[in-house]
């Protein structure tokens, strides 16, 4: 019934193949991070605050190279109207919103004020306590350069229903053990 369970060498081969797939995915993610100069080069829109530009579940591609993301970069390319993804100090979930005001630039650090397209007010209430603006080099993860509609819904489903994540991992594990070459 379970022929692969009788052969330890085949079982070990399947486990190593699964580990190879996981490590390849990790290396691709890290390579993409280095290429885009962004810690998180792909993000999923989790709320409706950017509708109609982006819907919940859209997969966004970010770019941060030459955009003021590192030391010594002025960030002159960041414009009003550009959609950026930023992290708030003390919170884990990145926020996707549009730049509505710019302060500084050049020799002084570029400071940005953002707002969701579907929100009435700017994001100052979302920023960390005592923070009135975002610093391009410290807070911004990247600028949105492209998107794929609704592909990220898988991520939303897995985060909203933790039991589904366990079921999928279980199915993947059984498939690895039962797979024949």
Tab-separated table of C-alpha atoms in Angstrom:
chain	number	residue	atom	x	y	z
A	1	UNK	CA	0.000	0.000	0.000
A	2	UNK	CA	2.792	2.429	0.943
A	3	UNK	CA	5.789	1.194	-1.037
A	4	UNK	CA	7.925	4.269	-0.297
A	5	UNK	CA	7.616	3.679	3.425
A	6	UNK	CA	9.361	0.313	3.000
A	7	UNK	CA	12.450	1.857	1.409
A	8	UNK	CA	14.279	4.318	3.671
A	9	UNK	CA	16.502	5.491	0.816
A	10	UNK	CA	13.481	6.542	-1.264
A	11	UNK	CA	11.910	8.270	1.738
A	12	UNK	CA	15.152	10.157	2.382
A	13	UNK	CA	15.286	11.135	-1.304
A	14	UNK	CA	11.759	12.552	-1.128
A	15	UNK	CA	12.557	14.515	2.022
A	16	UNK	CA	15.729	15.919	0.455
A	17	UNK	CA	13.804	16.885	-2.702
A	18	UNK	CA	11.265	18.739	-0.557
A	19	UNK	CA	14.105	20.504	1.304
A	20	UNK	CA	15.636	21.440	-2.048
A	21	UNK	CA	12.375	23.040	-3.197
A	22	UNK	CA	12.107	25.040	0.044
A	23	UNK	CA	15.729	26.196	-0.063
A	24	UNK	CA	15.396	27.196	-3.737
A	25	UNK	CA	12.325	29.297	-2.930
A	26	UNK	CA	14.202	30.943	-0.062
A	27	UNK	CA	17.217	31.704	-2.275
A	28	UNK	CA	14.970	33.187	-4.982
A	29	UNK	CA	13.285	35.411	-2.376
A	30	UNK	CA	16.631	36.609	-1.010
A	31	UNK	CA	18.001	37.165	-4.522
A	32	UNK	CA	14.938	39.231	-5.408
A	33	UNK	CA	15.417	41.200	-2.170
A	34	UNK	CA	19.007	42.038	-3.110
A	35	UNK	CA	18.065	42.885	-6.726
A	36	UNK	CA	15.242	45.265	-5.696
A	37	UNK	CA	17.052	46.612	-2.600
A	38	UNK	CA	13.904	45.876	-0.593
A	39	UNK	CA	13.540	43.609	2.427
A	40	UNK	CA	10.140	42.581	1.106
A	41	UNK	CA	10.049	42.828	-2.700
A	42	UNK	CA	6.530	41.370	-2.982
A	43	UNK	CA	3.584	42.265	-0.716
A	44	UNK	CA	-0.147	41.585	-0.631
A	45	UNK	CA	-2.764	44.317	-0.192
A	46	UNK	CA	-4.621	43.409	3.020
A	47	UNK	CA	-7.256	46.153	3.210
A	48	UNK	CA	-9.440	48.300	0.983
A	49	UNK	CA	-7.704	51.572	1.839
A	50	UNK	CA	-6.184	51.909	-1.661
A	51	UNK	CA	-9.317	51.157	-3.687
A	52	UNK	CA	-9.913	51.707	-6.566
A	53	UNK	CA	-6.167	51.653	-7.439
A	54	UNK	CA	-5.521	48.328	-5.658
A	55	UNK	CA	-8.022	45.814	-4.328
A	56	UNK	CA	-7.686	43.552	-1.317
A	57	UNK	CA	-5.658	40.520	-2.379
A	58	UNK	CA	-3.630	42.224	-5.118
A	59	UNK	CA	0.023	41.133	-5.254
A	60	UNK	CA	2.365	44.166	-5.470
A	61	UNK	CA	5.932	44.227	-6.786
A	62	UNK	CA	8.249	46.728	-5.081
A	63	UNK	CA	11.405	48.518	-6.150
A	64	UNK	CA	13.720	50.439	-3.843
A	65	UNK	CA	17.013	50.632	-5.758
A	66	UNK	CA	18.053	54.259	-6.272
A	67	UNK	CA	14.906	55.494	-4.547
A	68	UNK	CA	16.537	56.824	-1.376
A	69	UNK	CA	16.381	53.472	0.410
A	70	UNK	CA	19.974	53.423	1.628
A	71	UNK	CA	22.562	55.725	3.135
A	72	UNK	CA	23.861	58.370	0.814
A	73	UNK	CA	20.784	58.290	-1.411
A	74	UNK	CA	18.693	61.411	-1.521
A	75	UNK	CA	15.483	59.854	-2.747
A	76	UNK	CA	14.840	62.606	-5.291
A	77	UNK	CA	12.923	60.146	-7.461
A	78	UNK	CA	10.073	59.784	-4.959
A	79	UNK	CA	7.223	61.947	-6.220
A	80	UNK	CA	3.846	63.070	-4.971
A	81	UNK	CA	1.321	60.534	-6.212
A	82	UNK	CA	3.734	57.596	-6.037
A	83	UNK	CA	2.441	54.513	-4.191
A	84	UNK	CA	4.846	53.310	-1.501
A	85	UNK	CA	4.866	50.515	1.057
A	86	UNK	CA	6.088	51.394	4.534
A	87	UNK	CA	6.507	49.878	7.970
A	88	UNK	CA	5.404	51.635	11.122
A	89	UNK	CA	7.839	51.324	14.017
A	90	UNK	CA	6.532	48.711	16.454
A	91	UNK	CA	4.110	47.101	13.974
A	92	UNK	CA	4.710	44.096	11.731
A	93	UNK	CA	2.248	44.618	8.877
A	94	UNK	CA	3.390	46.897	6.031
A	95	UNK	CA	1.013	49.585	4.747
A	96	UNK	CA	0.432	50.453	1.067
A	97	UNK	CA	-0.469	54.137	0.563
A	98	UNK	CA	0.138	57.060	-1.794
A	99	UNK	CA	2.569	59.945	-1.162
A	100	UNK	CA	0.593	63.193	-0.799
A	101	UNK	CA	3.354	65.556	0.443
A	102	UNK	CA	7.160	65.746	0.349
A	103	UNK	CA	9.476	67.602	2.697
A	104	UNK	CA	13.203	68.045	2.265
A	105	UNK	CA	15.341	66.085	-0.135
A	106	UNK	CA	18.796	66.831	-1.485
A	107	UNK	CA	21.125	67.326	1.488
A	108	UNK	CA	18.340	66.906	4.059
A	109	UNK	CA	16.577	63.548	4.526
A	110	UNK	CA	13.461	63.160	2.391
A	111	UNK	CA	10.316	63.103	4.523
A	112	UNK	CA	6.976	61.913	3.171
A	113	UNK	CA	3.328	62.154	4.169
A	114	UNK	CA	1.073	59.365	2.871
A	115	UNK	CA	-2.648	58.668	2.571
A	116	UNK	CA	-4.796	55.782	1.392
A	117	UNK	CA	-6.860	56.607	-1.717
A	118	UNK	CA	-10.016	55.364	0.018
A	119	UNK	CA	-9.283	57.145	3.333
A	120	UNK	CA	-10.562	60.592	4.321
A	121	UNK	CA	-7.471	61.687	6.270
A	122	UNK	CA	-3.713	61.315	5.875
A	123	UNK	CA	-1.724	58.628	7.703
A	124	UNK	CA	-0.367	60.638	10.646
A	125	UNK	CA	-2.655	58.633	12.969
A	126	UNK	CA	-1.085	55.405	11.679
A	127	UNK	CA	2.517	56.498	12.214
A	128	UNK	CA	4.432	55.710	15.397
A	129	UNK	CA	3.813	57.904	18.423
A	130	UNK	CA	5.494	61.280	17.937
A	131	UNK	CA	6.092	60.656	14.221
A	132	UNK	CA	4.528	63.197	11.842
A	133	UNK	CA	6.011	61.902	8.595
A	134	UNK	CA	7.951	58.993	7.095
A	135	UNK	CA	11.660	59.150	6.399
A	136	UNK	CA	12.318	57.649	2.967
A	137	UNK	CA	15.572	55.953	3.936
A	138	UNK	CA	14.260	54.454	7.206
A	139	UNK	CA	10.536	53.721	6.895
A	140	UNK	CA	9.845	52.966	3.224
A	141	UNK	CA	10.149	49.331	2.096
A	142	UNK	CA	9.733	50.168	-1.579
A	143	UNK	CA	7.733	51.829	-4.324
A	144	UNK	CA	5.079	49.884	-6.218
A	145	UNK	CA	6.166	49.179	-9.806
A	146	UNK	CA	3.613	46.538	-10.787
A	147	UNK	CA	0.855	44.270	-9.545
A	148	UNK	CA	-1.131	41.115	-10.256
A	149	UNK	CA	-4.811	41.345	-9.276
A	150	UNK	CA	-6.221	39.020	-6.592
A	151	UNK	CA	-3.312	36.504	-6.612
A	152	UNK	CA	-2.517	37.373	-2.987
A	153	UNK	CA	-5.872	36.117	-1.720
A	154	UNK	CA	-4.182	32.797	-0.941
A	155	UNK	CA	-2.004	34.615	1.607
A	156	UNK	CA	-5.036	36.349	3.114
A	157	UNK	CA	-6.926	33.056	3.441
A	158	UNK	CA	-3.962	31.350	5.092
A	159	UNK	CA	-3.506	34.185	7.608
A	160	UNK	CA	-7.230	34.495	8.416
A	161	UNK	CA	-7.747	30.714	8.721
A	162	UNK	CA	-4.699	29.132	10.447
A	163	UNK	CA	-6.247	25.664	10.254
A	164	UNK	CA	-6.104	25.877	6.448
A	165	UNK	CA	-2.338	26.389	6.633
A	166	UNK	CA	-1.983	23.197	8.702
A	167	UNK	CA	-4.175	21.233	6.285
A	168	UNK	CA	-2.136	22.375	3.279
A	169	UNK	CA	1.162	21.565	5.011
A	170	UNK	CA	-0.198	18.120	5.906
A	171	UNK	CA	-1.259	17.462	2.315
A	172	UNK	CA	2.154	18.577	1.052
A	173	UNK	CA	3.893	16.297	3.550
A	174	UNK	CA	1.780	13.289	2.533
A	175	UNK	CA	2.442	14.017	-1.151
A	176	UNK	CA	6.202	14.129	-0.509
A	177	UNK	CA	6.120	10.767	1.253
A	178	UNK	CA	3.870	9.070	-1.318
A	179	UNK	CA	5.416	10.574	-4.461
A	180	UNK	CA	7.237	8.153	-6.747
A	181	UNK	CA	10.032	8.963	-9.117
